[in-house]
Coordinates of C-alpha atoms in Angstrom, one line a residue:
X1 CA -189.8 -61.8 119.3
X2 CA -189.5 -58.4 120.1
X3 CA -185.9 -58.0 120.7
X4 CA -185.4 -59.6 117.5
X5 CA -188.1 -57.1 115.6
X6 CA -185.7 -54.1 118.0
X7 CA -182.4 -55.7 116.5
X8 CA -183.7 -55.8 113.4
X9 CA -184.4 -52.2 113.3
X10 CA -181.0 -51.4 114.3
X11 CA -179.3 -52.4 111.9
X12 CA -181.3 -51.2 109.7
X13 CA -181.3 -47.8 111.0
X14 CA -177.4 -48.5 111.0
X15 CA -177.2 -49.7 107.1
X16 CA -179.4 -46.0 106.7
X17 CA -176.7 -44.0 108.3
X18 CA -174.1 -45.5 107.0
X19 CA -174.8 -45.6 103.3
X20 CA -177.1 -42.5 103.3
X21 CA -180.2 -44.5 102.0
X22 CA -183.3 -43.4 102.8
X23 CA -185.4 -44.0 99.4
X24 CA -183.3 -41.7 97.2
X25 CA -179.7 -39.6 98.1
X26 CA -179.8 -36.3 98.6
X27 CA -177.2 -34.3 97.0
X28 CA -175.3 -34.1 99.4
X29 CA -174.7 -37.3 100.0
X30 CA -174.2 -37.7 96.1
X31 CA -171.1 -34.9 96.9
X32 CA -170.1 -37.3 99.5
X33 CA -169.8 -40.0 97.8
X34 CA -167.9 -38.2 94.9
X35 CA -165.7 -36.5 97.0
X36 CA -164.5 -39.3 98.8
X37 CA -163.8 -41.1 95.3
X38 CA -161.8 -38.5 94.2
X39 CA -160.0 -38.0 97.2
X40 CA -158.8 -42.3 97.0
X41 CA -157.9 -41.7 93.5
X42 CA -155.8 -38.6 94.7
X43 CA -153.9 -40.2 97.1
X44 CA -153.4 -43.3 95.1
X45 CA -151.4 -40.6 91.9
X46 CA -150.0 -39.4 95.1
X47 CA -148.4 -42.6 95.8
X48 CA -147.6 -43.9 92.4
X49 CA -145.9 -40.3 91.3
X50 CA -143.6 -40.5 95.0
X51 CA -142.3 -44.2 94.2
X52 CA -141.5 -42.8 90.9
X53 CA -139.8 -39.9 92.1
X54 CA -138.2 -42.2 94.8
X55 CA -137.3 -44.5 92.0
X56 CA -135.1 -42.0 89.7
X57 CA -133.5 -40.4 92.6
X58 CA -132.4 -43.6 93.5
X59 CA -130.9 -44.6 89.8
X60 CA -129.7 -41.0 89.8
X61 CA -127.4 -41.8 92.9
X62 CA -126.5 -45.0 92.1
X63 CA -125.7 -44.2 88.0
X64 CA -126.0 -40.6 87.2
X65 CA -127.4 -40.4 83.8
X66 CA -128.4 -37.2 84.3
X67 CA -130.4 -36.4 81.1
X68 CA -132.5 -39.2 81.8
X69 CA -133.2 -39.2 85.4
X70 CA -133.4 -36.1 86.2
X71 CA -135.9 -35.1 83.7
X72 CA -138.5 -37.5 85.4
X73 CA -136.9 -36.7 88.8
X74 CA -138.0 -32.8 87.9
X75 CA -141.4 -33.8 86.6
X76 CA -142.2 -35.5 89.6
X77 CA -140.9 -32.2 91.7
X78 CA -143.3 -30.3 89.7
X79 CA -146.5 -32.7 90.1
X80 CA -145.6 -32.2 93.9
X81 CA -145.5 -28.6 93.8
X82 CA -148.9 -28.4 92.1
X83 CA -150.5 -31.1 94.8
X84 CA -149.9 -28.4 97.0
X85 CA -151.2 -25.5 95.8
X86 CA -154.6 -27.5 94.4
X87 CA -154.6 -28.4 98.1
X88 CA -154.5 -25.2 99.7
X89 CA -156.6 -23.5 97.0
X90 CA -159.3 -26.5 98.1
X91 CA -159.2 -26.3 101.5
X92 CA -159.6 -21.6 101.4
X93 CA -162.7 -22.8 99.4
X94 CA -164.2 -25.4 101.1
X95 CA -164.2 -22.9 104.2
X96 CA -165.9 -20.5 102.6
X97 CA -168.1 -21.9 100.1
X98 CA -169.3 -25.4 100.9
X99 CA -172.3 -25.7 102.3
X100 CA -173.0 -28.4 105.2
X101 CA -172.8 -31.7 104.8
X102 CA -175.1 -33.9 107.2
X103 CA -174.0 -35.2 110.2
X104 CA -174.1 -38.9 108.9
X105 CA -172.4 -38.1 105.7
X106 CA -169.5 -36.2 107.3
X107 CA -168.9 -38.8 109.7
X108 CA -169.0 -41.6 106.9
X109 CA -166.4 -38.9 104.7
X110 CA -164.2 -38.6 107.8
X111 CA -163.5 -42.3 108.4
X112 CA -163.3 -43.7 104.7
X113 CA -160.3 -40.2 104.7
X114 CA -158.9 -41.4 107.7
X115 CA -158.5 -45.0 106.3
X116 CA -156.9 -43.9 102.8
X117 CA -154.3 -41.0 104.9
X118 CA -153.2 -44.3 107.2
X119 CA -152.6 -45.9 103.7
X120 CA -150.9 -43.3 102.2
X121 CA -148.7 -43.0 104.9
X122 CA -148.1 -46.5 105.0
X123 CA -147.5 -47.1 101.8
X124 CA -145.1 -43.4 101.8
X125 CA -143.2 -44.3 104.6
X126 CA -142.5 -48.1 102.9
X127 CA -141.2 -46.8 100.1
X128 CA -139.5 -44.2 102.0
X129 CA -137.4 -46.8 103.9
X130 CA -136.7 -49.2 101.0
X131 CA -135.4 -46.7 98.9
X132 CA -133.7 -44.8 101.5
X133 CA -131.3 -47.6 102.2
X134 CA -130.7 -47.9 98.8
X135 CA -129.5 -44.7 98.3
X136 CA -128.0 -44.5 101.9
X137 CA -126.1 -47.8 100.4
X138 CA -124.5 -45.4 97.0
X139 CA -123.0 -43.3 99.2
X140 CA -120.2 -45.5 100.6
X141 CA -117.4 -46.0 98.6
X142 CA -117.8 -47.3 95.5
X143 CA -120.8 -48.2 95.3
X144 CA -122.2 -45.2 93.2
X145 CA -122.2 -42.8 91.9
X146 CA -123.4 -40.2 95.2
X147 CA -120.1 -41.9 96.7
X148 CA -118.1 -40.4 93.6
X149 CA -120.0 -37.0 94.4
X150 CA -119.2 -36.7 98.1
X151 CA -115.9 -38.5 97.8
X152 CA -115.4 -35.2 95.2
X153 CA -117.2 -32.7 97.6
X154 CA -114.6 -33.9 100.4
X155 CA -111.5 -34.6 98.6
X156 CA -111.2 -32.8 95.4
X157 CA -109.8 -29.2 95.2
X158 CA -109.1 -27.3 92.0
X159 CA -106.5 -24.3 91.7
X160 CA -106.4 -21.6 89.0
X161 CA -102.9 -22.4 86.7
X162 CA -101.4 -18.8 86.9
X163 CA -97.9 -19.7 86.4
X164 CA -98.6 -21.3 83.3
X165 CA -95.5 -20.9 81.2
X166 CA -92.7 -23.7 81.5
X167 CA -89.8 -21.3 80.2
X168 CA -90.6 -18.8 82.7
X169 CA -91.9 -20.0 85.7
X170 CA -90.6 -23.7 85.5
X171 CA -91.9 -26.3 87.4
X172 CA -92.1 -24.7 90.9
X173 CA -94.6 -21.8 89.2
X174 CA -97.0 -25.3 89.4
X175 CA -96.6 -25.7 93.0
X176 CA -96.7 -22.0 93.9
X177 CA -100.0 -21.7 92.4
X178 CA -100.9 -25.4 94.3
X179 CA -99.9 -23.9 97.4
X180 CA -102.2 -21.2 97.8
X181 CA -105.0 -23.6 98.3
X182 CA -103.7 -26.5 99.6
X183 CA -100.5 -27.0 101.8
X184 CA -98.5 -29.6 100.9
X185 CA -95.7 -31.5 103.1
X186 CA -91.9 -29.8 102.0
X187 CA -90.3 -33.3 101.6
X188 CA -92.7 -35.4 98.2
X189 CA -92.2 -38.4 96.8
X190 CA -93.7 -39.3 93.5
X191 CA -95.8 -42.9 93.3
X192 CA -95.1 -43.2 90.1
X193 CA -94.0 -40.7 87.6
X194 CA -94.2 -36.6 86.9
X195 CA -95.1 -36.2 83.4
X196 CA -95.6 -32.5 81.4
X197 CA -96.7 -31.5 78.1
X198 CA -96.5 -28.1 77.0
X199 CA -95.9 -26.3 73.6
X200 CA -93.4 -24.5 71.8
X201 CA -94.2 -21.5 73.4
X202 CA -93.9 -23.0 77.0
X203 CA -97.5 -22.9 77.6
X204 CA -98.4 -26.3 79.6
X205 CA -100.9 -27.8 78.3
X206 CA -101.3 -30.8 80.7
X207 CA -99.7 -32.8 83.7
X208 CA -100.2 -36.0 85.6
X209 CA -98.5 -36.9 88.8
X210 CA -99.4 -38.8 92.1
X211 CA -97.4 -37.3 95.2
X212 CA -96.9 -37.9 99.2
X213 CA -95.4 -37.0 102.1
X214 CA -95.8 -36.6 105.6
X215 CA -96.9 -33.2 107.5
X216 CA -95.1 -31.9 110.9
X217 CA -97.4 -33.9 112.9
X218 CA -96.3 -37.3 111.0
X219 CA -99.3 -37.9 108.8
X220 CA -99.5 -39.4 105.6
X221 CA -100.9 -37.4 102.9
X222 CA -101.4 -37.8 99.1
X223 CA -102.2 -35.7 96.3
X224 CA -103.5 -37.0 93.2
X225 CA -103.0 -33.9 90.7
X226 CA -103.9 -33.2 87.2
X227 CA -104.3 -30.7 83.9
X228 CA -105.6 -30.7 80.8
X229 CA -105.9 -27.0 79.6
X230 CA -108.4 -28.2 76.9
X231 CA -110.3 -29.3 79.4
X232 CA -110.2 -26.6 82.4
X233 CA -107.7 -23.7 83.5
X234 CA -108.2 -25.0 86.8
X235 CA -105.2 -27.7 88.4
X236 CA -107.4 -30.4 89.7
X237 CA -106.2 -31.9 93.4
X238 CA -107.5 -35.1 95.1
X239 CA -106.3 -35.7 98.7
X240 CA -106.5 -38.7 101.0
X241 CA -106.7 -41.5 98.4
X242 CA -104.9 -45.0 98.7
X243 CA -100.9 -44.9 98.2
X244 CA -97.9 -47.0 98.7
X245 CA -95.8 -45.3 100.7
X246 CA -92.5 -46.8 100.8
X247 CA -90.8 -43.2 101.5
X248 CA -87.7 -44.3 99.1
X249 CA -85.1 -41.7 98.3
X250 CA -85.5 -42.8 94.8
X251 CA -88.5 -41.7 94.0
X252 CA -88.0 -37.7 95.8
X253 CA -89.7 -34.7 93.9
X254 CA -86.6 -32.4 94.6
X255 CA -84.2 -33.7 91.9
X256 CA -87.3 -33.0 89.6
X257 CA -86.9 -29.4 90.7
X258 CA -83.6 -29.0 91.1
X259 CA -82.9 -30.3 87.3
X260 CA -85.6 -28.2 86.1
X261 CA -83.8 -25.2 87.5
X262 CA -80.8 -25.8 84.7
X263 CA -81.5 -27.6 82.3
X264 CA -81.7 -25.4 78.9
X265 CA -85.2 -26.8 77.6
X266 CA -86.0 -23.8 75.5
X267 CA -82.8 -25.0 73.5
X268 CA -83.1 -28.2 73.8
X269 CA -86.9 -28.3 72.2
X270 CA -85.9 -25.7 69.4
X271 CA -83.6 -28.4 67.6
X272 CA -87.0 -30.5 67.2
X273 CA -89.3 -29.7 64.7
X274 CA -92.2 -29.7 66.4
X275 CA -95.3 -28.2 68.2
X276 CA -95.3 -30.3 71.4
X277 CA -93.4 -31.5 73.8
X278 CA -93.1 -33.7 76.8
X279 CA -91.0 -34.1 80.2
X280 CA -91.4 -37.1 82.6
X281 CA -89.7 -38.0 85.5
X282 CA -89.6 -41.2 87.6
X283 CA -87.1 -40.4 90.5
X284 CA -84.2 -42.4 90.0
X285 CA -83.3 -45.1 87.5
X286 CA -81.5 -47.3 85.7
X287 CA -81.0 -47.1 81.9
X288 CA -78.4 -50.2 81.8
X289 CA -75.5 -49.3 80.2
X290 CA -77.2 -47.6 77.4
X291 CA -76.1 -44.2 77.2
X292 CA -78.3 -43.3 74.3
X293 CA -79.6 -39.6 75.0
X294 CA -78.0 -39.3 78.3
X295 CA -76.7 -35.7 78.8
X296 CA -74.9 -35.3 82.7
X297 CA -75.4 -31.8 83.9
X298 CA -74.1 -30.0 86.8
X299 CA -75.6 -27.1 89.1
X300 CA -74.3 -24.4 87.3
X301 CA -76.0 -25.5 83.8
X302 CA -72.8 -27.4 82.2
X303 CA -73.1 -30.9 80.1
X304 CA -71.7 -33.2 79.0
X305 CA -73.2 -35.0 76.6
X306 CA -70.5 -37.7 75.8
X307 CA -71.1 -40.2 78.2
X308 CA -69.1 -43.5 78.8
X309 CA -71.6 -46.6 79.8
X310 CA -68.3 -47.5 81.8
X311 CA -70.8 -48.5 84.3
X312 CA -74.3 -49.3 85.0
X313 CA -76.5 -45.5 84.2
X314 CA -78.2 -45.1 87.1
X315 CA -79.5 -41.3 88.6
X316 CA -82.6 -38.9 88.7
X317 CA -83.0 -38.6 85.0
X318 CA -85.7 -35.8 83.8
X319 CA -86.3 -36.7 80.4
X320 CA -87.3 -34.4 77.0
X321 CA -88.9 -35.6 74.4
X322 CA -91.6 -35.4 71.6
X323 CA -94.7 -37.2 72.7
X324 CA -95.7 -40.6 70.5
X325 CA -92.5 -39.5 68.0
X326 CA -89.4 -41.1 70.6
X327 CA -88.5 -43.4 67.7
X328 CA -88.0 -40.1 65.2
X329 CA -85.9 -38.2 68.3
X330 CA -83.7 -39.4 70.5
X331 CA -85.2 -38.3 74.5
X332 CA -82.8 -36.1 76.1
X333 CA -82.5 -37.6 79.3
X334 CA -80.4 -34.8 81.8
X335 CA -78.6 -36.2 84.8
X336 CA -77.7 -33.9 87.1
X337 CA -74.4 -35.1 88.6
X338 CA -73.6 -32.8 91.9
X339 CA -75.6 -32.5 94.8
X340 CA -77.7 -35.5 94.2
X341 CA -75.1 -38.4 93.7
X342 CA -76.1 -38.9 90.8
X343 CA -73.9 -41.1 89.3
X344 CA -73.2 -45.2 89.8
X345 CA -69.3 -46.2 89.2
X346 CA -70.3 -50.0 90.0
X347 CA -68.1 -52.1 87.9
X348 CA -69.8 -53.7 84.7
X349 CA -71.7 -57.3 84.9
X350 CA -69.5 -59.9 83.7
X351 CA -70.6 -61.0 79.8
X352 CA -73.0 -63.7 79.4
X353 CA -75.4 -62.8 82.2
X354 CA -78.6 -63.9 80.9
X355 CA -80.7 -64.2 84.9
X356 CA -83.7 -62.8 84.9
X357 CA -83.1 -59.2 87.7
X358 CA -85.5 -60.1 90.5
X359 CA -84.9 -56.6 92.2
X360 CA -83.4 -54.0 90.0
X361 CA -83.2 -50.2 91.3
X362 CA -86.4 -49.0 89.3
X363 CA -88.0 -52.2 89.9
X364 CA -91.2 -51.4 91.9
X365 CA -95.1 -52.2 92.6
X366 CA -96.0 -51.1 89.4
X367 CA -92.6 -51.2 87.3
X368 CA -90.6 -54.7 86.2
X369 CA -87.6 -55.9 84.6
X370 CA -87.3 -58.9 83.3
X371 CA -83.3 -58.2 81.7
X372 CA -81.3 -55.3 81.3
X373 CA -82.9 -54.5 78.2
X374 CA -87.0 -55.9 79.0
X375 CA -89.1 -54.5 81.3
X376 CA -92.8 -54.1 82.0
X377 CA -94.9 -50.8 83.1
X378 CA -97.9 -50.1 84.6
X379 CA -98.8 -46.8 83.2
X380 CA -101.8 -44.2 85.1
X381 CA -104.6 -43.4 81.9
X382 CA -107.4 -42.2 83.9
X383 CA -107.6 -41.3 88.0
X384 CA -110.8 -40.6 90.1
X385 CA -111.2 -39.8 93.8
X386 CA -107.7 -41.6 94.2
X387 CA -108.5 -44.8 92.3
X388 CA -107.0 -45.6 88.8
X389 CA -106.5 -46.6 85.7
X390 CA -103.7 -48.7 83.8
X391 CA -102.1 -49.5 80.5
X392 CA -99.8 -52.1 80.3
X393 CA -96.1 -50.7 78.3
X394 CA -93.5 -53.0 76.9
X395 CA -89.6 -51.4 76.9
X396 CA -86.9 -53.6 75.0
X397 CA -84.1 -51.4 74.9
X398 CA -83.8 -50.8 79.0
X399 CA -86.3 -48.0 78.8
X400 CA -85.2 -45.7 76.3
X401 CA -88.1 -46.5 74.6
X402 CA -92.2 -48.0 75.7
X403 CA -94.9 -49.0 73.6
X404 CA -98.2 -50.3 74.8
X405 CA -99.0 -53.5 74.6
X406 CA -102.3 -53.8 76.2
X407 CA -104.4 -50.9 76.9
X408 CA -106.9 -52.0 79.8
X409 CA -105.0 -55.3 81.5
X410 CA -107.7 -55.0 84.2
X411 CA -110.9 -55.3 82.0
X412 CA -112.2 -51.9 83.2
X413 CA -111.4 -52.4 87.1
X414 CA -109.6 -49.5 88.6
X415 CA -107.6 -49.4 92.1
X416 CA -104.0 -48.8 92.6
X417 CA -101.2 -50.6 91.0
X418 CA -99.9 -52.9 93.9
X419 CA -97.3 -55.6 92.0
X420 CA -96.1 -56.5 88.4
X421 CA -94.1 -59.5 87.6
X422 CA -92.8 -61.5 84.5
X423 CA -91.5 -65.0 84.9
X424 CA -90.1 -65.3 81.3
X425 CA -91.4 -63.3 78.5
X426 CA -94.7 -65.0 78.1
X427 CA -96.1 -65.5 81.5
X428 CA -96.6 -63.1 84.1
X429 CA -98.7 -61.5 86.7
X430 CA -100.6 -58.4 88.0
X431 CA -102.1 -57.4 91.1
X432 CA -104.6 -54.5 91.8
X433 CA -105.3 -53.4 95.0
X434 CA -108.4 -51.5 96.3
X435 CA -110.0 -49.7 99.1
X436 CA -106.8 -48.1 100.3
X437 CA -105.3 -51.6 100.2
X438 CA -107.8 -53.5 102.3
X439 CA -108.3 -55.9 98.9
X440 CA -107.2 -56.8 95.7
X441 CA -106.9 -59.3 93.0
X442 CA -104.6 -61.0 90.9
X443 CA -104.2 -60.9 87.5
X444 CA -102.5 -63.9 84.7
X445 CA -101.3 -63.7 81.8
X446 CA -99.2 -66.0 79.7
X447 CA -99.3 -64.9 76.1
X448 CA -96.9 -61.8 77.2
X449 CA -99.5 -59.4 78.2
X450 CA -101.8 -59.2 75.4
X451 CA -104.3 -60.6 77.7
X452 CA -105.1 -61.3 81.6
X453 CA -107.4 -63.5 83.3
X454 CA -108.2 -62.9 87.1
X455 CA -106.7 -65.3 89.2
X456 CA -109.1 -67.4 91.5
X457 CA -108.1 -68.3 94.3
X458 CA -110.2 -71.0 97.0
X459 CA -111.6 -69.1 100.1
X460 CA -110.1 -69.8 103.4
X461 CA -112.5 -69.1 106.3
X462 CA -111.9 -68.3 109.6
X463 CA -114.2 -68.7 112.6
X464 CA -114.4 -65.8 115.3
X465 CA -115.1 -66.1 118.5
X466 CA -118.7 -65.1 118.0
X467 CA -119.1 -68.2 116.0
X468 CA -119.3 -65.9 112.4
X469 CA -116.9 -66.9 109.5
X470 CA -114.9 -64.9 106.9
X471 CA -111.8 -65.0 104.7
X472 CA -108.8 -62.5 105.9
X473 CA -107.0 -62.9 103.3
X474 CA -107.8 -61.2 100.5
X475 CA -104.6 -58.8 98.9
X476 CA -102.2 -61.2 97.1
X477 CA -98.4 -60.8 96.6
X478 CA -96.4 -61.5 93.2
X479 CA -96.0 -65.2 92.5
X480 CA -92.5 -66.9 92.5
X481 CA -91.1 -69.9 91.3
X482 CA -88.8 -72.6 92.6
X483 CA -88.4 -75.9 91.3
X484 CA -91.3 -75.2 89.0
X485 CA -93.8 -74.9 91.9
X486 CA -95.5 -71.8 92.0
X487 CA -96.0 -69.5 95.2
X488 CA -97.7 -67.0 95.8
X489 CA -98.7 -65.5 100.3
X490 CA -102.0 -63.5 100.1
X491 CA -102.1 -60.8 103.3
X492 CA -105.1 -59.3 105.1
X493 CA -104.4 -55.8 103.6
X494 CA -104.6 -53.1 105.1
X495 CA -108.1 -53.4 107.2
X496 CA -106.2 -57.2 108.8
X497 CA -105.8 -57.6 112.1
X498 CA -106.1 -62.1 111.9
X499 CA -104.1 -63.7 114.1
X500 CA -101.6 -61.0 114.2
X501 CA -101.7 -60.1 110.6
X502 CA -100.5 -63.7 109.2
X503 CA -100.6 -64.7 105.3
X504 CA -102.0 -67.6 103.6
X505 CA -99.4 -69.4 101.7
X506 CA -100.8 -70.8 98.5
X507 CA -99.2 -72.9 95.7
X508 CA -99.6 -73.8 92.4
X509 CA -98.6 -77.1 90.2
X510 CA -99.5 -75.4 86.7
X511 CA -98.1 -72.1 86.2
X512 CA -100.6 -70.2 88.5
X513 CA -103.6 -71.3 86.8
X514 CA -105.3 -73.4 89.8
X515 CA -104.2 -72.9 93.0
X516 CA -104.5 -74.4 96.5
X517 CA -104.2 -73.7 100.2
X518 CA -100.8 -75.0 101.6
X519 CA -100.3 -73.1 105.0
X520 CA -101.2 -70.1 107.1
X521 CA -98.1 -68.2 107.8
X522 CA -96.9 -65.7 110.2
X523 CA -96.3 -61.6 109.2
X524 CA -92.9 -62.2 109.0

């Protein structure tokens, strides 16, 4: 009975110490008590306020919206920065000023504060690591917009346009200025085009071209460059982004320059009645035997504008024009014909020759023609960090003249232009490649380009030798048709290394709508 009477005692002696209760609380304890409320409810705005400010950064990195995010983002900054100086004001008074508390009430303060801070850092370090990952996850390519930023920070380069005037310092003025900030290989080969617009003055006003080369050490480089002097004064320069490099004489820089250097543009824009003006340039090509606007030109800055389509018009043709008013003037298209042998003397086709040209001389991955007078374009409307966008242009008179004829063929997707292809006029195909040509899709269309549907195609998996399985192939090739079977091998891109960099060979019984798995087949 007594131990009983003793244990009952003890905890109540216990229940006394650890709630303070001894008849009535003192004030201190009252102070204890209030205090340790407070300090939950502190740490629990503490916690709510960081996931918030965890939250924003995170949409910030993934979306940008600045205005929106970063208002909050800030507002959380600054609740932060206040914490810390109530908190340091608190603990220089609580030195000075506070009186004592008891020993019971102190030790009950201390271990409720120690529980919360364990919670707090808990609860910190949780969010910490789940939103870390997150935005750990935005920086790798493509997947938002932090990628974009340090893909920029890494890659992008502007240079002041000093050389500005097109009369006076020509073309090279823009890769003299280029040069003082970034080196560039001496032998470039345009990807797809060199276009310039400037004014009647000779001011340029902007410029679009993709370039490459290789250094003295053998090393692939590319520069994505661009103007717009409405926009910036500064030349804007990305390096290191996805290219196809076939190294082709036809598509060298230096007949660009070495045309430039002769041509009389001054004269040539003065009979036009206009304000602006353009010059593009896609190394060499093929106008058929159209000789519309075709002036030859020799070093010394003689023409001869009275050319013969006694042959095929083939050469490294830097055309003049008005921009959006081709119809209204005829292009000037300048051929210089020594030093860069210019000129094709192949005999003409024979009459009647209605076949379809599966490879003709300007035929590439992102330019097709279906005749001597058809052909289909790929055209570059916006660029960033080395990716791209495309318009889809329509020529029927062998490429005097384009028109567009669909203005976003891949539904807002942007990657590198890697095939075009028209069957007949109607049906036709498209591929897009991505992640420096590890990837890509394929693209349908049969009412003539107005409109494409991305082709799907049924996954082929592979088993490794650790037992995981995955699809290699995943960057397809242009369709073809034999016997009214469609074809189409699908590579591993540029990241494959399967079974010594085979292709899956699909086909299709329906004009490339469905498709199924036929073969896998060897690189070659």
């Amino acid at each position: 009975m007594l131990i009983f009477y003793n244990e009952y005692k003890y905890i109540k002696f216990s229940t006394k110490k650890l709630w303070g209760v001894s008849g009535n609380m003192n004030n201190n304890e009252h102070i204890t008590k209030k205090g340790l409320i407070t300090s939950i409810a502190g740490y629990l705005i503490f916690i709510l306020v960081y996931w918030v400010a965890f939250y924003e950064l995170n949409n910030l990195c993934r979306f940008g919206r600045l205005h929106n995010n970063l208002t909050v983002f800030f507002g959380c900054m600054i609740f932060f920065l206040a914490w810390f100086i109530i908190l340091l004001i608190n603990r220089i008074k609580k030195r000075a000023n506070e009186p004592q508390k008891s020993e019971d009430s102190n030790e009950l303060y201390s271990h409720y504060k120690a529980i919360s801070t364990i919670i707090t850092i808990i609860a910190i370090s949780l969010i910490t690591i789940f939103y870390g990952v997150k935005i750990y996850h935005s920086a790798i390519n493509y997947n938002g917009k932090l990628s974009w930023i340090l893909g920029d920070l890494k890659n992008k380069k502007t240079v002041k346009l000093e050389q500005d005037n097109i009369y006076e310092n020509g073309i090279e003025g823009i890769f003299t200025d280029i040069n003082k900030k970034v080196a560039m290989p001496e032998k470039l080969y345009i990807s797809n085009s060199f276009s310039i617009n400037f004014d009647s003055n000779g001011k340029i006003t902007s410029f679009d071209t993709y370039l490459y080369g290789k250094t003295s050490k053998n090393v692939l480089e590319s520069f994505l460059i661009s103007y717009d002097s409405k926009k910036s004064r500064n030349i804007i320069i990305y390096l290191n982004g996805h290219v196809n490099a076939d190294y082709s004489d036809d598509k060298l820089l230096e007949p660009l320059l070495k045309t430039m250097k002769v041509i009389p543009l001054k004269k040539t824009v003065s009979n036009w009645p206009e304000k602006q003006f353009g010059i593009i340039y896609y190394g060499k090509r093929s106008f058929g035997y159209n000789s519309s606007g075709i002036v030859n030109i020799d070093s010394k800055g003689n023409t001869n504008s009275d050319v013969k389509a006694i042959s095929e018009i083939i050469g490294y043709t830097v055309s003049v024009f008005v921009p959006g008013k081709e119809n209204k003037y005829t292009p000037v298209r300048y051929n210089l014909i020594d030093g860069l042998d210019n000129l094709n003397l192949s005999e003409p086709p024979k009459e009647n020759s209605d076949k379809k040209i599966s490879k003709k001389t300007n035929n590439s991955t992102d330019e097709f023609y279906l005749s001597e007078l058809i052909g289909y374009r790929l055209e570059v409307t916006g660029a960033a960090a080395g990716s791209r966008a495309y318009s889809l242009n329509l020529t029927s008179d062998g490429g005097v003249t384009w028109k567009t004829i669909n203005e976003d063929p891949f539904s807002g997707n942007i990657g590198t232009a890697a095939g075009v292809v028209f069957l007949n006029d109607k049906l036709g195909f498209l591929c897009l490649s991505h992640s420096g040509g590890s990837n890509g899709q394929l693209y349908r269309t049969d009412d003539g380009g107005v409109s494409f549907k991305k082709v799907d195609f049924p996954s082929l998996n592979v088993t490794l030798a650790n037992g995981k399985t995955y699809n290699p192939f995943d960057l397809p090739g242009m369709p073809f048709e034999k016997d009214g079977v469609f074809s189409v091998l699908i590579g591993q891109g540029a990241d494959g290394d399967y079974n010594g960099g085979s292709k899956a060979l699909y086909q299709s019984q329906d004009q490339g709508k469905t498709w199924n798995f036929i073969k896998e087949a060897s690189q070659n």
